Amino acid sequence: MNSCAEQATFQRFAAIDIGTVTCRLLVAECDGTVVRELVKEAIITNLGEDVDATGVLKPEAMERVFTTVRGFLDIINSFEGPTQITAMATSASRDASNSADFVAGLAQMGISLSVIPGEKEAALSFMGASLDFAGEPIIVTDIGGGSTEIIAGVAGQEPIFAHSFNIGCRRITDRFLHADPLDAAEVEAGRQWVREQFMPYFQQMEQAGFTPTRVVSVAGTATSVVSMRDRMEVYNSALVHGAVVTKDELDLVFFELSGLTLEQRKQRVGLQPQRAGVINGGLIIQQEVLRAAQCDAFVASESDILQGIILTAARA
């Protein structure tokens, strides 16, 4: 860290990201440039359960999030002094017709929730993932439960291309992946669905002459690939962050999991049991990202939308 950063004034911020599959918290000190992590938590709550089919958030799914957020508030309140809290929700909350009920439930806890559009989600993810690659032309991918953000640009600058696709590990699973273990025809149908939506976007990047030095992938699918590849009995974020996963390694993990039943996937070392139901969908999307980007590897990053939220709050 440079001397200017040391002399800067750091304030404490908390970012809460409520996604389709996972609810996450980051408490950190930030001066608008540097993010010093204090506490990070991630709980799989599956808020988006059946949202793609029904268009509504289930009461039990909302309650799982409410319980998790209460726990997050206990963590935040354990610190002395003020902490500025920013809470954002993404795909499932955008899609649900009863999202106002969800927002109201959090408001009763004192949490003001912003249901952000996909483009803002993409920009925040790019900001967070860019922290380690300043000045490099990169593609950042954020595979969520209901949406996937793909952002391209020079790290540290505003994105050149950014798009949020209504494609996610929960959505592709609910629409296509019904057999257990996977059925080859269902997998191919899911791939074609993803591929057809990705193709025009990546062609636009190519025609504009944008050539990335690397693909940086954030969120649970990418980090789970590392922990499964390395057979981590205990998840180690320090080892996951910055790990390079080759296309062949990704394909090998998918090949293994595609032959397992849901119950067998729950026992797989390196995979959270709660993620076992949607991991194959996430792996298909990750494979198609590398195919479309014509890259033979991705870098897993623990810096993502949470860091982006905190940087934005600190700069306000």
CSV table of C-alpha atoms in Angstrom, one decimal:
chain,number,residue,atom,x,y,z
A,1,MET,CA,0.0,0.0,0.0
A,2,ASN,CA,1.4,3.4,-0.9
A,3,SER,CA,2.0,6.3,1.5
A,4,CYS,CA,-0.9,8.3,0.1
A,5,ALA,CA,-3.3,5.5,0.9
A,6,GLU,CA,-1.8,5.2,4.5
A,7,GLN,CA,-2.4,8.9,5.0
A,8,ALA,CA,-6.0,8.8,3.7
A,9,THR,CA,-9.0,8.7,6.0
A,10,PHE,CA,-10.6,5.3,6.2
A,11,GLN,CA,-14.3,4.9,7.2
A,12,ARG,CA,-16.2,1.7,7.9
A,13,PHE,CA,-18.8,0.5,5.4
A,14,ALA,CA,-21.0,-2.6,5.2
A,15,ALA,CA,-22.3,-4.0,1.9
A,16,ILE,CA,-25.1,-6.5,1.7
A,17,ASP,CA,-25.7,-8.3,-1.6
A,18,ILE,CA,-28.9,-10.3,-1.8
A,19,GLY,CA,-28.7,-12.5,-4.8
A,20,THR,CA,-30.9,-15.2,-6.3
A,21,VAL,CA,-28.9,-18.0,-4.6
A,22,THR,CA,-26.6,-16.4,-2.0
A,23,CYS,CA,-26.8,-13.6,0.5
A,24,ARG,CA,-23.5,-12.0,1.3
A,25,LEU,CA,-22.0,-9.4,3.6
A,26,LEU,CA,-18.7,-7.5,3.5
A,27,VAL,CA,-17.7,-5.1,6.3
A,28,ALA,CA,-14.6,-3.1,5.4
A,29,GLU,CA,-12.7,0.1,5.9
A,30,CYS,CA,-12.3,2.2,2.7
A,31,ASP,CA,-10.8,5.5,1.7
A,32,GLY,CA,-12.4,5.5,-1.8
A,33,THR,CA,-9.4,3.6,-3.3
A,34,VAL,CA,-8.3,0.8,-0.9
A,35,VAL,CA,-10.7,-1.7,0.6
A,36,ARG,CA,-9.6,-3.3,3.9
A,37,GLU,CA,-11.7,-6.3,4.6
A,38,LEU,CA,-12.8,-6.8,8.2
A,39,VAL,CA,-15.6,-9.4,7.9
A,40,LYS,CA,-17.0,-11.4,5.0
A,41,GLU,CA,-19.9,-13.8,5.2
A,42,ALA,CA,-21.9,-15.8,2.6
A,43,ILE,CA,-25.0,-17.8,3.2
A,44,ILE,CA,-26.9,-19.7,0.6
A,45,THR,CA,-30.6,-18.7,1.0
A,46,ASN,CA,-32.0,-19.6,-2.5
A,47,LEU,CA,-34.2,-16.5,-2.6
A,48,GLY,CA,-34.9,-17.2,-6.3
A,49,GLU,CA,-36.4,-20.6,-5.7
A,50,ASP,CA,-39.0,-21.1,-8.5
A,51,VAL,CA,-39.1,-17.4,-9.4
A,52,ASP,CA,-38.4,-18.1,-13.1
A,53,ALA,CA,-41.5,-20.3,-13.2
A,54,THR,CA,-43.9,-18.4,-10.9
A,55,GLY,CA,-42.7,-14.8,-11.0
A,56,VAL,CA,-43.0,-14.5,-7.2
A,57,LEU,CA,-40.7,-14.8,-4.2
A,58,LYS,CA,-41.8,-17.6,-1.9
A,59,PRO,CA,-42.6,-16.5,1.7
A,60,GLU,CA,-40.3,-19.2,3.1
A,61,ALA,CA,-37.5,-18.0,0.8
A,62,MET,CA,-37.9,-14.4,1.9
A,63,GLU,CA,-37.9,-15.5,5.5
A,64,ARG,CA,-34.6,-17.3,5.0
A,65,VAL,CA,-33.1,-14.0,3.8
A,66,PHE,CA,-34.6,-12.0,6.7
A,67,THR,CA,-33.1,-14.5,9.2
A,68,THR,CA,-29.7,-14.2,7.4
A,69,VAL,CA,-29.8,-10.4,7.3
A,70,ARG,CA,-30.6,-10.3,11.1
A,71,GLY,CA,-27.4,-12.2,11.6
A,72,PHE,CA,-25.5,-9.8,9.4
A,73,LEU,CA,-26.8,-6.9,11.5
A,74,ASP,CA,-25.6,-8.5,14.6
A,75,ILE,CA,-22.1,-8.7,13.0
A,76,ILE,CA,-22.2,-5.1,11.9
A,77,ASN,CA,-23.4,-3.9,15.3
A,78,SER,CA,-20.6,-5.7,17.0
A,79,PHE,CA,-18.2,-2.9,15.8
A,80,GLU,CA,-17.8,0.2,17.8
A,81,GLY,CA,-18.8,3.5,16.1
A,82,PRO,CA,-20.8,4.1,12.9
A,83,THR,CA,-20.9,1.8,9.9
A,84,GLN,CA,-22.6,3.0,6.7
A,85,ILE,CA,-24.8,0.1,5.4
A,86,THR,CA,-25.7,-0.3,1.7
A,87,ALA,CA,-27.9,-3.2,0.7
A,88,MET,CA,-28.6,-4.2,-2.9
A,89,ALA,CA,-30.6,-7.0,-4.5
A,90,THR,CA,-30.3,-8.4,-7.9
A,91,SER,CA,-32.0,-10.7,-10.4
A,92,ALA,CA,-34.6,-12.6,-8.3
A,93,SER,CA,-35.8,-9.3,-6.7
A,94,ARG,CA,-35.9,-7.6,-10.2
A,95,ASP,CA,-38.1,-10.4,-11.6
A,96,ALA,CA,-40.5,-11.0,-8.8
A,97,SER,CA,-43.9,-9.3,-8.8
A,98,ASN,CA,-44.0,-9.2,-5.0
A,99,SER,CA,-40.6,-7.7,-4.5
A,100,ALA,CA,-42.2,-4.7,-2.8
A,101,ASP,CA,-43.2,-7.1,0.1
A,102,PHE,CA,-39.6,-8.2,0.3
A,103,VAL,CA,-38.3,-4.6,0.4
A,104,ALA,CA,-40.9,-3.8,3.1
A,105,GLY,CA,-39.8,-6.7,5.2
A,106,LEU,CA,-36.2,-5.5,5.2
A,107,ALA,CA,-37.3,-2.0,5.9
A,108,GLN,CA,-38.8,-3.2,9.2
A,109,MET,CA,-35.2,-4.1,10.2
A,110,GLY,CA,-33.9,-0.7,9.2
A,111,ILE,CA,-32.5,-1.9,5.9
A,112,SER,CA,-33.1,0.3,2.9
A,113,LEU,CA,-32.9,-2.1,0.0
A,114,SER,CA,-32.0,-1.0,-3.6
A,115,VAL,CA,-33.2,-3.4,-6.2
A,116,ILE,CA,-30.6,-2.5,-8.9
A,117,PRO,CA,-30.9,-2.9,-12.6
A,118,GLY,CA,-28.5,-5.4,-14.3
A,119,GLU,CA,-26.4,-2.7,-15.8
A,120,LYS,CA,-25.6,-1.2,-12.4
A,121,GLU,CA,-24.9,-4.7,-11.1
A,122,ALA,CA,-22.4,-5.2,-14.0
A,123,ALA,CA,-20.6,-1.9,-13.4
A,124,LEU,CA,-20.2,-2.6,-9.6
A,125,SER,CA,-18.9,-6.1,-10.3
A,126,PHE,CA,-16.4,-4.7,-12.7
A,127,MET,CA,-15.2,-2.1,-10.3
A,128,GLY,CA,-14.6,-4.7,-7.6
A,129,ALA,CA,-13.0,-7.3,-9.8
A,130,SER,CA,-10.7,-4.7,-11.3
A,131,LEU,CA,-8.8,-4.0,-8.1
A,132,ASP,CA,-6.0,-6.5,-8.9
A,133,PHE,CA,-5.6,-5.8,-12.6
A,134,ALA,CA,-5.3,-2.0,-13.0
A,135,GLY,CA,-4.6,-0.9,-16.5
A,136,GLU,CA,-5.3,-4.3,-18.1
A,137,PRO,CA,-8.1,-5.0,-20.7
A,138,ILE,CA,-10.2,-7.6,-19.0
A,139,ILE,CA,-13.5,-9.4,-19.2
A,140,VAL,CA,-15.3,-9.8,-15.9
A,141,THR,CA,-18.0,-12.4,-15.5
A,142,ASP,CA,-20.4,-12.6,-12.6
A,143,ILE,CA,-22.6,-15.8,-12.8
A,144,GLY,CA,-25.5,-15.4,-10.4
A,145,GLY,CA,-28.6,-17.5,-9.8
A,146,GLY,CA,-30.9,-15.5,-12.1
A,147,SER,CA,-28.5,-13.4,-14.2
A,148,THR,CA,-25.0,-13.3,-15.6
A,149,GLU,CA,-23.1,-10.0,-16.0
A,150,ILE,CA,-20.4,-9.8,-18.6
A,151,ILE,CA,-18.3,-6.7,-18.5
A,152,ALA,CA,-15.3,-5.7,-20.6
A,153,GLY,CA,-13.0,-2.8,-20.3
A,154,VAL,CA,-9.7,-1.5,-18.9
A,155,ALA,CA,-9.5,-2.3,-15.2
A,156,GLY,CA,-9.8,0.7,-13.1
A,157,GLN,CA,-11.8,2.7,-15.7
A,158,GLU,CA,-15.4,2.7,-16.7
A,159,PRO,CA,-16.5,-0.4,-18.6
A,160,ILE,CA,-16.5,-0.3,-22.4
A,161,PHE,CA,-19.1,-3.0,-22.7
A,162,ALA,CA,-21.5,-4.2,-20.0
A,163,HIS,CA,-24.6,-6.4,-20.2
A,164,SER,CA,-26.7,-8.3,-17.8
A,165,PHE,CA,-28.1,-11.5,-19.3
A,166,ASN,CA,-31.2,-13.2,-17.9
A,167,ILE,CA,-29.1,-16.4,-17.6
A,168,GLY,CA,-28.1,-17.8,-14.3
A,169,CYS,CA,-27.3,-21.1,-12.6
A,170,ARG,CA,-30.8,-21.3,-11.0
A,171,ARG,CA,-32.6,-20.2,-14.1
A,172,ILE,CA,-30.8,-22.6,-16.5
A,173,THR,CA,-31.3,-25.5,-14.0
A,174,ASP,CA,-35.1,-24.8,-13.6
A,175,ARG,CA,-35.6,-24.4,-17.4
A,176,PHE,CA,-33.4,-27.3,-18.8
A,177,LEU,CA,-31.6,-29.5,-16.3
A,178,HIS,CA,-34.3,-31.8,-14.9
A,179,ALA,CA,-32.7,-35.2,-15.1
A,180,ASP,CA,-30.5,-36.5,-12.2
A,181,PRO,CA,-27.8,-37.2,-13.2
A,182,LEU,CA,-27.7,-34.8,-16.1
A,183,ASP,CA,-29.2,-35.8,-19.5
A,184,ALA,CA,-27.0,-35.0,-22.5
A,185,ALA,CA,-29.9,-33.7,-24.6
A,186,GLU,CA,-31.0,-31.3,-21.8
A,187,VAL,CA,-27.4,-30.1,-21.4
A,188,GLU,CA,-27.1,-29.4,-25.1
A,189,ALA,CA,-30.4,-27.5,-25.1
A,190,GLY,CA,-29.2,-25.4,-22.2
A,191,ARG,CA,-25.9,-24.7,-23.9
A,192,GLN,CA,-27.6,-23.6,-27.1
A,193,TRP,CA,-29.9,-21.2,-25.1
A,194,VAL,CA,-26.8,-19.6,-23.5
A,195,ARG,CA,-24.7,-19.6,-26.7
A,196,GLU,CA,-27.4,-17.9,-28.8
A,197,GLN,CA,-27.6,-15.0,-26.2
A,198,PHE,CA,-23.9,-14.6,-25.7
A,199,MET,CA,-22.9,-14.7,-29.4
A,200,PRO,CA,-24.0,-11.2,-30.6
A,201,TYR,CA,-22.5,-9.5,-27.5
A,202,PHE,CA,-19.0,-11.1,-27.9
A,203,GLN,CA,-19.1,-10.5,-31.7
A,204,GLN,CA,-19.7,-6.8,-30.9
A,205,MET,CA,-16.6,-6.8,-28.7
A,206,GLU,CA,-14.5,-8.5,-31.3
A,207,GLN,CA,-15.7,-6.1,-34.1
A,208,ALA,CA,-14.7,-3.2,-31.9
A,209,GLY,CA,-11.2,-4.6,-31.6
A,210,PHE,CA,-11.4,-5.3,-27.8
A,211,THR,CA,-8.9,-8.0,-26.9
A,212,PRO,CA,-8.8,-9.1,-23.3
A,213,THR,CA,-5.6,-10.2,-21.5
A,214,ARG,CA,-7.7,-12.4,-19.2
A,215,VAL,CA,-11.2,-13.4,-18.1
A,216,VAL,CA,-11.8,-12.7,-14.4
A,217,SER,CA,-14.7,-14.6,-12.9
A,218,VAL,CA,-16.4,-13.7,-9.6
A,219,ALA,CA,-19.1,-15.3,-7.5
A,220,GLY,CA,-19.9,-18.9,-6.4
A,221,THR,CA,-19.6,-20.9,-9.5
A,222,ALA,CA,-16.0,-19.7,-10.3
A,223,THR,CA,-14.8,-20.0,-6.7
A,224,SER,CA,-16.4,-23.4,-6.3
A,225,VAL,CA,-14.5,-24.7,-9.4
A,226,VAL,CA,-11.2,-23.9,-7.6
A,227,SER,CA,-12.3,-25.4,-4.3
A,228,MET,CA,-13.5,-28.6,-6.1
A,229,ARG,CA,-10.4,-28.8,-8.3
A,230,ASP,CA,-8.1,-28.5,-5.3
A,231,ARG,CA,-10.4,-30.7,-3.2
A,232,MET,CA,-10.5,-28.1,-0.3
A,233,GLU,CA,-12.1,-29.8,2.7
A,234,VAL,CA,-12.1,-26.3,4.3
A,235,TYR,CA,-12.7,-23.3,1.9
A,236,ASN,CA,-9.7,-21.0,1.8
A,237,SER,CA,-10.4,-17.7,0.2
A,238,ALA,CA,-6.7,-16.7,0.2
A,239,LEU,CA,-6.0,-19.7,-2.0
A,240,VAL,CA,-9.1,-19.3,-4.2
A,241,HIS,CA,-8.5,-15.6,-4.9
A,242,GLY,CA,-6.3,-15.2,-8.0
A,243,ALA,CA,-6.3,-18.9,-8.8
A,244,VAL,CA,-6.1,-19.7,-12.5
A,245,VAL,CA,-8.4,-22.4,-13.9
A,246,THR,CA,-7.7,-23.7,-17.4
A,247,LYS,CA,-10.5,-24.7,-19.8
A,248,ASP,CA,-9.4,-28.3,-19.5
A,249,GLU,CA,-9.7,-28.2,-15.7
A,250,LEU,CA,-13.1,-26.7,-15.9
A,251,ASP,CA,-14.3,-29.3,-18.4
A,252,LEU,CA,-12.9,-32.0,-16.1
A,253,VAL,CA,-14.9,-30.8,-13.1
A,254,PHE,CA,-18.0,-30.6,-15.2
A,255,PHE,CA,-17.5,-34.1,-16.6
A,256,GLU,CA,-17.2,-35.5,-13.1
A,257,LEU,CA,-20.2,-33.7,-11.7
A,258,SER,CA,-22.4,-34.4,-14.7
A,259,GLY,CA,-22.3,-38.1,-13.9
A,260,LEU,CA,-23.3,-37.6,-10.2
A,261,THR,CA,-26.7,-37.5,-8.7
A,262,LEU,CA,-27.7,-34.5,-6.5
A,263,GLU,CA,-27.1,-36.5,-3.4
A,264,GLN,CA,-23.6,-37.5,-4.6
A,265,ARG,CA,-22.8,-33.9,-5.6
A,266,LYS,CA,-23.7,-32.8,-2.0
A,267,GLN,CA,-20.9,-35.1,-0.8
A,268,ARG,CA,-18.3,-33.7,-3.3
A,269,VAL,CA,-15.3,-32.3,-1.5
A,270,GLY,CA,-14.9,-28.6,-2.2
A,271,LEU,CA,-18.6,-28.0,-3.0
A,272,GLN,CA,-21.1,-26.5,-0.6
A,273,PRO,CA,-24.0,-29.0,-0.3
A,274,GLN,CA,-26.6,-26.1,-0.7
A,275,ARG,CA,-25.0,-25.3,-4.1
A,276,ALA,CA,-25.1,-28.8,-5.4
A,277,GLY,CA,-28.5,-28.3,-7.1
A,278,VAL,CA,-27.4,-25.5,-9.3
A,279,ILE,CA,-23.7,-26.0,-9.8
A,280,ASN,CA,-24.0,-27.9,-13.1
A,281,GLY,CA,-25.9,-25.0,-14.6
A,282,GLY,CA,-23.2,-22.5,-13.4
A,283,LEU,CA,-20.5,-24.7,-14.9
A,284,ILE,CA,-22.2,-24.7,-18.3
A,285,ILE,CA,-22.4,-20.9,-18.3
A,286,GLN,CA,-18.8,-20.7,-17.3
A,287,GLN,CA,-17.8,-23.0,-20.1
A,288,GLU,CA,-19.8,-21.0,-22.6
A,289,VAL,CA,-18.1,-17.7,-21.4
A,290,LEU,CA,-14.7,-19.1,-22.2
A,291,ARG,CA,-15.9,-20.4,-25.5
A,292,ALA,CA,-17.4,-17.1,-26.5
A,293,ALA,CA,-14.4,-15.1,-25.3
A,294,GLN,CA,-12.0,-17.5,-27.0
A,295,CYS,CA,-10.0,-17.8,-23.8
A,296,ASP,CA,-8.4,-21.0,-22.5
A,297,ALA,CA,-8.6,-20.1,-18.8
A,298,PHE,CA,-10.2,-17.8,-16.2
A,299,VAL,CA,-8.9,-16.2,-13.0
A,300,ALA,CA,-11.2,-16.7,-9.9
A,301,SER,CA,-11.6,-13.5,-7.9
A,302,GLU,CA,-13.0,-12.9,-4.4
A,303,SER,CA,-13.2,-9.2,-5.2
A,304,ASP,CA,-16.6,-8.5,-6.8
A,305,ILE,CA,-19.8,-6.5,-6.4
A,306,LEU,CA,-19.3,-6.2,-2.6
A,307,GLN,CA,-16.1,-4.3,-3.1
A,308,GLY,CA,-17.7,-2.2,-5.8
A,309,ILE,CA,-20.6,-1.3,-3.5
A,310,ILE,CA,-18.2,-0.2,-0.8
A,311,LEU,CA,-16.0,1.8,-3.2
A,312,THR,CA,-19.0,3.6,-4.6
A,313,ALA,CA,-20.3,4.4,-1.1
A,314,ALA,CA,-16.9,5.7,0.0
A,315,ARG,CA,-16.6,8.0,-3.1
A,316,ALA,CA,-20.1,9.5,-2.6
